């Protein structure tokens, strides 16, 4: 396969799916648990006071702190100091004192152990400006699900105050390299509570969630060539999806979950094929003499976005999901890869090379206007949250790799990283069904 030198200098995710290479950057030890660091200032942020929950000092998880971090990371909220306050879900707060503190909304609750070993988490939300009770929720959960209860509480607050569905109780997946060991992780949306789904001495790349959130498709090099598996997250069982002649890479689920589009080189160059989610004989979708890879469905399932060098350099194209004529989508610069579409159909996130730096860009699909939203230079693998408000991506900061989330405008970013780690190829899971 003859690739010119400028095309060869691409981010790892694209190079690996394109050429089936096993070249990975040497990394620091992986870290499964992350610390969340929020930075940036949004144009409009709602001031909210989150009072520490009654009983929280005895809780294995800091419930109110998790809720606060979730809301701040969304870019929609600014935490108001609640020092010295005491309340729970039964308290009728003095709204005038909270207005003096500058809060527009207020939440408080409790967390308490039950005799059977489970924990009872309750909270109530108040509109301080209108002196209105906005309701609350209660969750009885095992100790292992206390963080999930906090995330669900944050989801409730987010939706009540913004009108949009929260994504804090969803999950992300990503890959780490620790020496010669590669691990596929499934974690909470804030990066915490990471659980290994697969560990291998060979590379694992391109994880992608099924629309129901129960399965992950990914590419493994265990057979010393790229092969696609589908992994059941709950049971840990997996099945072989594609092991055809040559390279099998870049899986993308259709929105209905019935099929995937994958990149195969079985007939020569890398081309796009559609294959049933249960396996079988794939159907070829592209017929070019170029490299076509990195497919991504539009949310309505009618269009397929992909990367091709058919114009001489890698650019993003769109064609009907069943195959057909392709239209070029990206025109700024000579290198644009890794498309990912927001669930509302408004945005496309992708990576563009600008002056030797690889930057996360967001395109308004209606206008075609694109904006670079990061100040880092080694971004890769953007993936939208299911509410279309946040993007998770991998990058390099301070000489080490990290996972980040960002708002679509790039104004609020959160680093999901520990002291060390080689973190790659994040993908944001759907809402649970």
Short mmCIF file of N, CA and C in Angstrom, two decimals, residues 178-317:
data_model
loop_
_atom_site.label_atom_id
_atom_site.label_comp_id
_atom_site.label_asym_id
_atom_site.label_seq_id
_atom_site.Cartn_x
_atom_site.Cartn_y
_atom_site.Cartn_z
N UNK A 178 -0.31 -0.72 29.53
CA UNK A 178 0.53 -0.78 30.72
C UNK A 178 1.66 -1.75 30.41
N UNK A 179 2.81 -1.22 29.99
CA UNK A 179 3.89 -2.08 29.52
C UNK A 179 3.44 -2.77 28.23
N UNK A 180 3.43 -4.08 28.25
CA UNK A 180 2.98 -4.84 27.08
C UNK A 180 1.56 -5.37 27.26
N UNK A 181 0.83 -4.83 28.24
CA UNK A 181 -0.52 -5.28 28.51
C UNK A 181 -1.52 -4.19 28.10
N UNK A 182 -2.50 -4.58 27.31
CA UNK A 182 -3.55 -3.67 26.85
C UNK A 182 -4.86 -4.04 27.53
N UNK A 183 -5.59 -3.05 28.02
CA UNK A 183 -6.82 -3.30 28.75
C UNK A 183 -7.93 -2.42 28.23
N UNK A 184 -9.08 -3.03 28.01
CA UNK A 184 -10.30 -2.31 27.66
C UNK A 184 -11.09 -2.09 28.94
N UNK A 185 -11.34 -0.81 29.27
CA UNK A 185 -12.02 -0.46 30.51
C UNK A 185 -13.43 0.06 30.24
N UNK A 186 -14.32 -0.19 31.18
CA UNK A 186 -15.64 0.44 31.20
C UNK A 186 -15.72 1.21 32.51
N UNK A 187 -16.08 2.51 32.43
CA UNK A 187 -16.05 3.37 33.61
C UNK A 187 -17.29 4.26 33.64
N UNK A 188 -17.52 4.88 34.80
CA UNK A 188 -18.55 5.90 34.89
C UNK A 188 -18.19 7.06 33.96
N UNK A 189 -19.16 7.90 33.68
CA UNK A 189 -18.92 9.02 32.75
C UNK A 189 -17.89 10.00 33.28
N UNK A 190 -17.63 10.01 34.60
CA UNK A 190 -16.60 10.89 35.14
C UNK A 190 -15.24 10.21 35.19
N UNK A 191 -15.15 8.98 34.66
CA UNK A 191 -13.89 8.26 34.62
C UNK A 191 -13.63 7.39 35.84
N UNK A 192 -14.42 7.54 36.88
CA UNK A 192 -14.23 6.74 38.09
C UNK A 192 -14.87 5.37 37.94
N UNK A 193 -14.61 4.52 38.94
CA UNK A 193 -15.23 3.19 39.02
C UNK A 193 -14.93 2.35 37.78
N UNK A 194 -13.70 2.44 37.28
CA UNK A 194 -13.33 1.71 36.06
C UNK A 194 -13.23 0.22 36.33
N UNK A 195 -13.79 -0.57 35.43
CA UNK A 195 -13.77 -2.02 35.52
C UNK A 195 -13.17 -2.59 34.23
N UNK A 196 -12.26 -3.55 34.32
CA UNK A 196 -11.68 -4.12 33.10
C UNK A 196 -12.66 -5.03 32.40
N UNK A 197 -12.84 -4.81 31.10
CA UNK A 197 -13.69 -5.70 30.29
C UNK A 197 -12.85 -6.75 29.58
N UNK A 198 -11.60 -6.40 29.25
CA UNK A 198 -10.72 -7.31 28.53
C UNK A 198 -9.28 -6.89 28.74
N UNK A 199 -8.40 -7.86 28.91
CA UNK A 199 -6.97 -7.60 29.00
C UNK A 199 -6.25 -8.52 28.03
N UNK A 200 -5.24 -7.98 27.34
CA UNK A 200 -4.57 -8.75 26.29
C UNK A 200 -3.13 -8.30 26.15
N UNK A 201 -2.23 -9.22 25.76
CA UNK A 201 -0.85 -8.82 25.46
C UNK A 201 -0.73 -8.15 24.09
N UNK A 202 -1.80 -8.16 23.32
CA UNK A 202 -1.79 -7.53 22.00
C UNK A 202 -2.73 -6.32 22.00
N UNK A 203 -2.58 -5.46 21.02
CA UNK A 203 -3.32 -4.20 20.96
C UNK A 203 -4.83 -4.43 20.92
N UNK A 204 -5.56 -3.53 21.57
CA UNK A 204 -7.02 -3.43 21.48
C UNK A 204 -7.32 -2.01 21.02
N UNK A 205 -8.09 -1.85 19.96
CA UNK A 205 -8.38 -0.53 19.44
C UNK A 205 -9.85 -0.42 19.03
N UNK A 206 -10.27 0.81 18.80
CA UNK A 206 -11.56 1.15 18.20
C UNK A 206 -12.77 0.57 18.93
N UNK A 207 -12.86 0.68 20.27
CA UNK A 207 -14.09 0.21 20.93
C UNK A 207 -15.27 1.10 20.56
N UNK A 208 -16.43 0.46 20.36
CA UNK A 208 -17.65 1.19 20.02
C UNK A 208 -18.84 0.55 20.72
N UNK A 209 -19.65 1.35 21.39
CA UNK A 209 -20.82 0.86 22.09
C UNK A 209 -21.95 0.52 21.12
N UNK A 210 -22.67 -0.55 21.44
CA UNK A 210 -23.91 -0.84 20.73
C UNK A 210 -24.96 0.17 21.18
N UNK A 211 -26.00 0.40 20.37
CA UNK A 211 -27.01 1.41 20.73
C UNK A 211 -27.73 1.12 22.04
N UNK A 212 -27.82 -0.15 22.45
CA UNK A 212 -28.48 -0.46 23.72
C UNK A 212 -27.53 -0.45 24.90
N UNK A 213 -26.24 -0.19 24.67
CA UNK A 213 -25.27 -0.10 25.74
C UNK A 213 -24.88 -1.41 26.37
N UNK A 214 -25.29 -2.52 25.78
CA UNK A 214 -24.99 -3.82 26.36
C UNK A 214 -23.75 -4.47 25.78
N UNK A 215 -23.28 -4.00 24.62
CA UNK A 215 -22.16 -4.64 23.95
C UNK A 215 -21.14 -3.60 23.49
N UNK A 216 -19.93 -4.04 23.35
CA UNK A 216 -18.86 -3.24 22.78
C UNK A 216 -18.25 -4.02 21.61
N UNK A 217 -18.19 -3.40 20.46
CA UNK A 217 -17.40 -3.94 19.36
C UNK A 217 -16.01 -3.33 19.45
N UNK A 218 -14.99 -4.12 19.14
CA UNK A 218 -13.63 -3.60 19.18
C UNK A 218 -12.75 -4.44 18.27
N UNK A 219 -11.55 -3.94 18.03
CA UNK A 219 -10.57 -4.63 17.20
C UNK A 219 -9.47 -5.16 18.10
N UNK A 220 -9.16 -6.43 17.96
CA UNK A 220 -8.09 -7.06 18.72
C UNK A 220 -7.03 -7.60 17.77
N UNK A 221 -5.77 -7.56 18.22
CA UNK A 221 -4.66 -8.09 17.43
C UNK A 221 -4.15 -9.42 17.99
N UNK A 222 -5.01 -10.11 18.76
CA UNK A 222 -4.59 -11.38 19.36
C UNK A 222 -4.17 -12.40 18.30
N UNK A 223 -4.79 -12.34 17.14
CA UNK A 223 -4.46 -13.27 16.05
C UNK A 223 -3.30 -12.75 15.20
N UNK A 224 -2.59 -11.72 15.73
CA UNK A 224 -1.47 -11.08 15.03
C UNK A 224 -1.93 -10.38 13.76
N UNK A 225 -3.21 -10.06 13.71
CA UNK A 225 -3.79 -9.25 12.65
C UNK A 225 -5.06 -8.64 13.24
N UNK A 226 -5.56 -7.53 12.69
CA UNK A 226 -6.77 -6.92 13.24
C UNK A 226 -8.02 -7.74 12.95
N UNK A 227 -8.72 -8.11 14.04
CA UNK A 227 -9.93 -8.92 13.98
C UNK A 227 -10.98 -8.24 14.86
N UNK A 228 -12.25 -8.26 14.43
CA UNK A 228 -13.31 -7.57 15.17
C UNK A 228 -14.09 -8.56 16.03
N UNK A 229 -14.25 -8.19 17.30
CA UNK A 229 -15.07 -8.95 18.24
C UNK A 229 -16.23 -8.09 18.72
N UNK A 230 -17.28 -8.75 19.21
CA UNK A 230 -18.37 -8.09 19.92
C UNK A 230 -18.39 -8.68 21.33
N UNK A 231 -18.33 -7.80 22.32
CA UNK A 231 -18.15 -8.18 23.72
C UNK A 231 -19.40 -7.82 24.51
N UNK A 232 -19.98 -8.79 25.23
CA UNK A 232 -21.12 -8.53 26.10
C UNK A 232 -20.58 -7.98 27.42
N UNK A 233 -20.96 -6.75 27.75
CA UNK A 233 -20.35 -6.07 28.89
C UNK A 233 -20.72 -6.74 30.21
N UNK A 234 -21.98 -7.15 30.37
CA UNK A 234 -22.43 -7.71 31.64
C UNK A 234 -21.80 -9.08 31.93
N UNK A 235 -21.77 -9.94 30.93
CA UNK A 235 -21.29 -11.31 31.15
C UNK A 235 -19.81 -11.50 30.88
N UNK A 236 -19.22 -10.61 30.07
CA UNK A 236 -17.83 -10.77 29.69
C UNK A 236 -17.63 -11.71 28.52
N UNK A 237 -18.70 -12.31 28.04
CA UNK A 237 -18.58 -13.20 26.88
C UNK A 237 -18.42 -12.37 25.61
N UNK A 238 -17.70 -12.93 24.67
CA UNK A 238 -17.52 -12.24 23.39
C UNK A 238 -17.65 -13.23 22.25
N UNK A 239 -17.88 -12.68 21.07
CA UNK A 239 -17.99 -13.51 19.88
C UNK A 239 -17.24 -12.84 18.73
N UNK A 240 -16.71 -13.66 17.87
CA UNK A 240 -15.98 -13.16 16.71
C UNK A 240 -16.97 -12.64 15.68
N UNK A 241 -16.77 -11.41 15.22
CA UNK A 241 -17.65 -10.83 14.21
C UNK A 241 -17.03 -10.86 12.82
N UNK A 242 -15.75 -10.49 12.72
CA UNK A 242 -15.12 -10.39 11.40
C UNK A 242 -13.66 -10.81 11.48
N UNK A 243 -13.33 -11.87 10.75
CA UNK A 243 -11.95 -12.31 10.63
C UNK A 243 -11.72 -12.76 9.19
N UNK A 244 -11.85 -11.79 8.29
CA UNK A 244 -11.67 -12.08 6.88
C UNK A 244 -10.21 -11.87 6.49
N UNK A 245 -9.88 -12.26 5.30
CA UNK A 245 -8.53 -12.09 4.78
C UNK A 245 -8.12 -10.63 4.89
N UNK A 246 -6.91 -10.38 5.33
CA UNK A 246 -6.42 -9.02 5.45
C UNK A 246 -6.86 -8.37 6.75
N UNK A 247 -7.07 -7.07 6.71
CA UNK A 247 -7.39 -6.28 7.89
C UNK A 247 -8.90 -6.18 8.11
N UNK A 248 -9.32 -6.28 9.38
CA UNK A 248 -10.71 -6.10 9.79
C UNK A 248 -10.70 -5.02 10.86
N UNK A 249 -11.29 -3.87 10.61
CA UNK A 249 -11.11 -2.75 11.54
C UNK A 249 -12.28 -1.79 11.51
N UNK A 250 -12.20 -0.79 12.43
CA UNK A 250 -13.09 0.39 12.48
C UNK A 250 -14.57 0.05 12.50
N UNK A 251 -15.05 -0.72 13.50
CA UNK A 251 -16.47 -1.03 13.54
C UNK A 251 -17.32 0.17 13.92
N UNK A 252 -18.51 0.27 13.33
CA UNK A 252 -19.48 1.33 13.65
C UNK A 252 -20.88 0.72 13.64
N UNK A 253 -21.59 0.80 14.76
CA UNK A 253 -22.94 0.24 14.86
C UNK A 253 -23.95 1.10 14.13
N UNK A 254 -24.90 0.47 13.47
CA UNK A 254 -26.05 1.20 12.94
C UNK A 254 -26.92 1.62 14.11
N UNK A 255 -27.68 2.71 14.00
CA UNK A 255 -28.49 3.17 15.13
C UNK A 255 -29.51 2.15 15.63
N UNK A 256 -29.97 1.24 14.77
CA UNK A 256 -30.91 0.22 15.22
C UNK A 256 -30.23 -1.01 15.82
N UNK A 257 -28.90 -1.05 15.78
CA UNK A 257 -28.15 -2.13 16.38
C UNK A 257 -28.17 -3.44 15.60
N UNK A 258 -28.78 -3.45 14.43
CA UNK A 258 -28.90 -4.70 13.68
C UNK A 258 -27.67 -5.02 12.84
N UNK A 259 -26.87 -4.02 12.53
CA UNK A 259 -25.71 -4.25 11.68
C UNK A 259 -24.58 -3.31 12.08
N UNK A 260 -23.41 -3.57 11.52
CA UNK A 260 -22.27 -2.69 11.70
C UNK A 260 -21.66 -2.42 10.34
N UNK A 261 -21.03 -1.27 10.20
CA UNK A 261 -20.19 -1.00 9.05
C UNK A 261 -18.75 -1.09 9.51
N UNK A 262 -17.95 -1.84 8.75
CA UNK A 262 -16.56 -2.11 9.13
C UNK A 262 -15.66 -1.84 7.93
N UNK A 263 -14.37 -1.75 8.20
CA UNK A 263 -13.39 -1.57 7.15
C UNK A 263 -12.66 -2.88 6.92
N UNK A 264 -12.69 -3.37 5.69
CA UNK A 264 -12.02 -4.62 5.32
C UNK A 264 -11.08 -4.38 4.16
N UNK A 265 -9.97 -5.13 4.15
CA UNK A 265 -9.05 -5.09 3.01
C UNK A 265 -9.05 -6.43 2.28
N UNK A 266 -10.09 -7.22 2.43
CA UNK A 266 -10.13 -8.58 1.89
C UNK A 266 -10.08 -8.61 0.37
N UNK A 267 -10.54 -7.55 -0.28
CA UNK A 267 -10.54 -7.50 -1.74
C UNK A 267 -9.48 -6.56 -2.28
N UNK A 268 -8.50 -6.25 -1.46
CA UNK A 268 -7.44 -5.34 -1.91
C UNK A 268 -7.32 -4.17 -0.95
N UNK A 269 -7.64 -2.95 -1.41
CA UNK A 269 -7.55 -1.77 -0.57
C UNK A 269 -8.61 -1.76 0.52
N UNK A 270 -8.44 -0.87 1.50
CA UNK A 270 -9.39 -0.75 2.61
C UNK A 270 -10.68 -0.11 2.12
N UNK A 271 -11.79 -0.83 2.30
CA UNK A 271 -13.11 -0.37 1.85
C UNK A 271 -14.14 -0.63 2.95
N UNK A 272 -15.30 0.02 2.82
CA UNK A 272 -16.36 -0.12 3.80
C UNK A 272 -17.32 -1.24 3.41
N UNK A 273 -17.70 -2.03 4.41
CA UNK A 273 -18.63 -3.13 4.23
C UNK A 273 -19.67 -3.09 5.35
N UNK A 274 -20.86 -3.55 5.05
CA UNK A 274 -21.89 -3.70 6.06
C UNK A 274 -22.02 -5.18 6.41
N UNK A 275 -22.11 -5.46 7.71
CA UNK A 275 -22.22 -6.84 8.18
C UNK A 275 -23.29 -6.92 9.25
N UNK A 276 -24.06 -7.99 9.27
CA UNK A 276 -25.07 -8.19 10.30
C UNK A 276 -24.42 -8.26 11.67
N UNK A 277 -25.13 -7.79 12.70
CA UNK A 277 -24.60 -7.85 14.06
C UNK A 277 -24.38 -9.28 14.52
N UNK A 278 -25.01 -10.23 13.86
CA UNK A 278 -24.81 -11.63 14.19
C UNK A 278 -23.72 -12.28 13.34
N UNK A 279 -23.09 -11.51 12.47
CA UNK A 279 -22.02 -12.03 11.62
C UNK A 279 -22.53 -12.41 10.25
N UNK A 280 -21.75 -13.18 9.53
CA UNK A 280 -22.14 -13.61 8.19
C UNK A 280 -21.33 -12.93 7.12
N UNK A 281 -21.84 -12.99 5.89
CA UNK A 281 -21.13 -12.43 4.74
C UNK A 281 -21.38 -10.93 4.65
N UNK A 282 -20.34 -10.11 4.60
CA UNK A 282 -20.53 -8.66 4.52
C UNK A 282 -20.88 -8.21 3.10
N UNK A 283 -21.50 -7.03 3.03
CA UNK A 283 -21.86 -6.43 1.74
C UNK A 283 -21.01 -5.18 1.54
N UNK A 284 -20.35 -5.09 0.41
CA UNK A 284 -19.45 -3.95 0.15
C UNK A 284 -20.26 -2.69 -0.14
N UNK A 285 -19.85 -1.57 0.50
CA UNK A 285 -20.55 -0.31 0.34
C UNK A 285 -19.80 0.68 -0.53
N UNK A 286 -18.47 0.71 -0.44
CA UNK A 286 -17.69 1.64 -1.27
C UNK A 286 -16.93 0.86 -2.33
N UNK A 287 -16.70 1.54 -3.44
CA UNK A 287 -16.08 0.89 -4.60
C UNK A 287 -14.92 1.73 -5.12
N UNK A 288 -14.23 2.43 -4.24
CA UNK A 288 -13.17 3.33 -4.69
C UNK A 288 -11.84 2.60 -4.78
N UNK A 289 -10.87 3.25 -5.39
CA UNK A 289 -9.51 2.74 -5.45
C UNK A 289 -8.66 3.35 -4.33
N UNK A 290 -9.33 4.03 -3.40
CA UNK A 290 -8.65 4.73 -2.32
C UNK A 290 -8.85 4.00 -1.00
N UNK A 291 -8.35 4.59 0.06
CA UNK A 291 -8.56 4.07 1.40
C UNK A 291 -9.83 4.71 1.96
N UNK A 292 -10.82 3.91 2.28
CA UNK A 292 -12.07 4.37 2.91
C UNK A 292 -12.17 3.69 4.27
N UNK A 293 -12.30 4.47 5.33
CA UNK A 293 -12.27 3.90 6.67
C UNK A 293 -12.97 4.83 7.65
N UNK A 294 -12.95 4.48 8.93
CA UNK A 294 -13.53 5.25 10.04
C UNK A 294 -14.99 5.64 9.79
N UNK A 295 -15.87 4.68 9.55
CA UNK A 295 -17.27 5.02 9.33
C UNK A 295 -17.96 5.50 10.61
N UNK A 296 -18.97 6.35 10.42
CA UNK A 296 -19.80 6.83 11.53
C UNK A 296 -21.19 7.13 10.99
N UNK A 297 -22.20 6.57 11.61
CA UNK A 297 -23.57 6.78 11.15
C UNK A 297 -24.10 8.14 11.61
N UNK A 298 -24.97 8.72 10.77
CA UNK A 298 -25.79 9.83 11.24
C UNK A 298 -26.81 9.27 12.21
N UNK A 299 -27.34 10.08 13.15
CA UNK A 299 -28.25 9.54 14.15
C UNK A 299 -29.53 8.94 13.59
N UNK A 300 -29.98 9.40 12.41
CA UNK A 300 -31.19 8.83 11.83
C UNK A 300 -30.90 7.57 11.01
N UNK A 301 -29.63 7.20 10.90
CA UNK A 301 -29.26 5.99 10.20
C UNK A 301 -29.30 6.08 8.69
N UNK A 302 -29.58 7.25 8.15
CA UNK A 302 -29.74 7.40 6.70
C UNK A 302 -28.42 7.69 5.99
N UNK A 303 -27.46 8.24 6.71
CA UNK A 303 -26.19 8.63 6.09
C UNK A 303 -25.02 7.99 6.83
N UNK A 304 -23.93 7.86 6.10
CA UNK A 304 -22.70 7.31 6.65
C UNK A 304 -21.57 8.30 6.36
N UNK A 305 -20.92 8.73 7.42
CA UNK A 305 -19.74 9.59 7.29
C UNK A 305 -18.50 8.69 7.37
N UNK A 306 -17.46 9.03 6.63
CA UNK A 306 -16.26 8.21 6.65
C UNK A 306 -15.08 9.02 6.17
N UNK A 307 -13.88 8.47 6.36
CA UNK A 307 -12.65 9.14 5.96
C UNK A 307 -12.10 8.46 4.72
N UNK A 308 -11.68 9.25 3.76
CA UNK A 308 -11.11 8.72 2.52
C UNK A 308 -10.02 9.66 2.01
N UNK A 309 -9.02 9.05 1.34
CA UNK A 309 -7.98 9.86 0.70
C UNK A 309 -8.21 9.95 -0.81
N UNK A 310 -9.46 9.75 -1.23
CA UNK A 310 -9.77 9.74 -2.66
C UNK A 310 -9.48 11.08 -3.33
N UNK A 311 -9.39 12.16 -2.55
CA UNK A 311 -9.04 13.46 -3.10
C UNK A 311 -7.56 13.77 -2.97
N UNK A 312 -6.77 12.80 -2.52
CA UNK A 312 -5.33 12.98 -2.39
C UNK A 312 -4.85 13.08 -0.96
N UNK A 313 -5.75 13.40 -0.04
CA UNK A 313 -5.40 13.51 1.38
C UNK A 313 -6.64 13.12 2.18
N UNK A 314 -6.47 12.68 3.43
CA UNK A 314 -7.63 12.23 4.20
C UNK A 314 -8.61 13.36 4.51
N UNK A 315 -9.85 13.17 4.07
CA UNK A 315 -10.94 14.09 4.32
C UNK A 315 -12.18 13.29 4.71
N UNK A 316 -13.16 13.97 5.25
CA UNK A 316 -14.40 13.32 5.66
C UNK A 316 -15.45 13.48 4.57
N UNK A 317 -16.12 12.38 4.27
CA UNK A 317 -17.15 12.33 3.23
C UNK A 317 -18.45 11.80 3.83
#
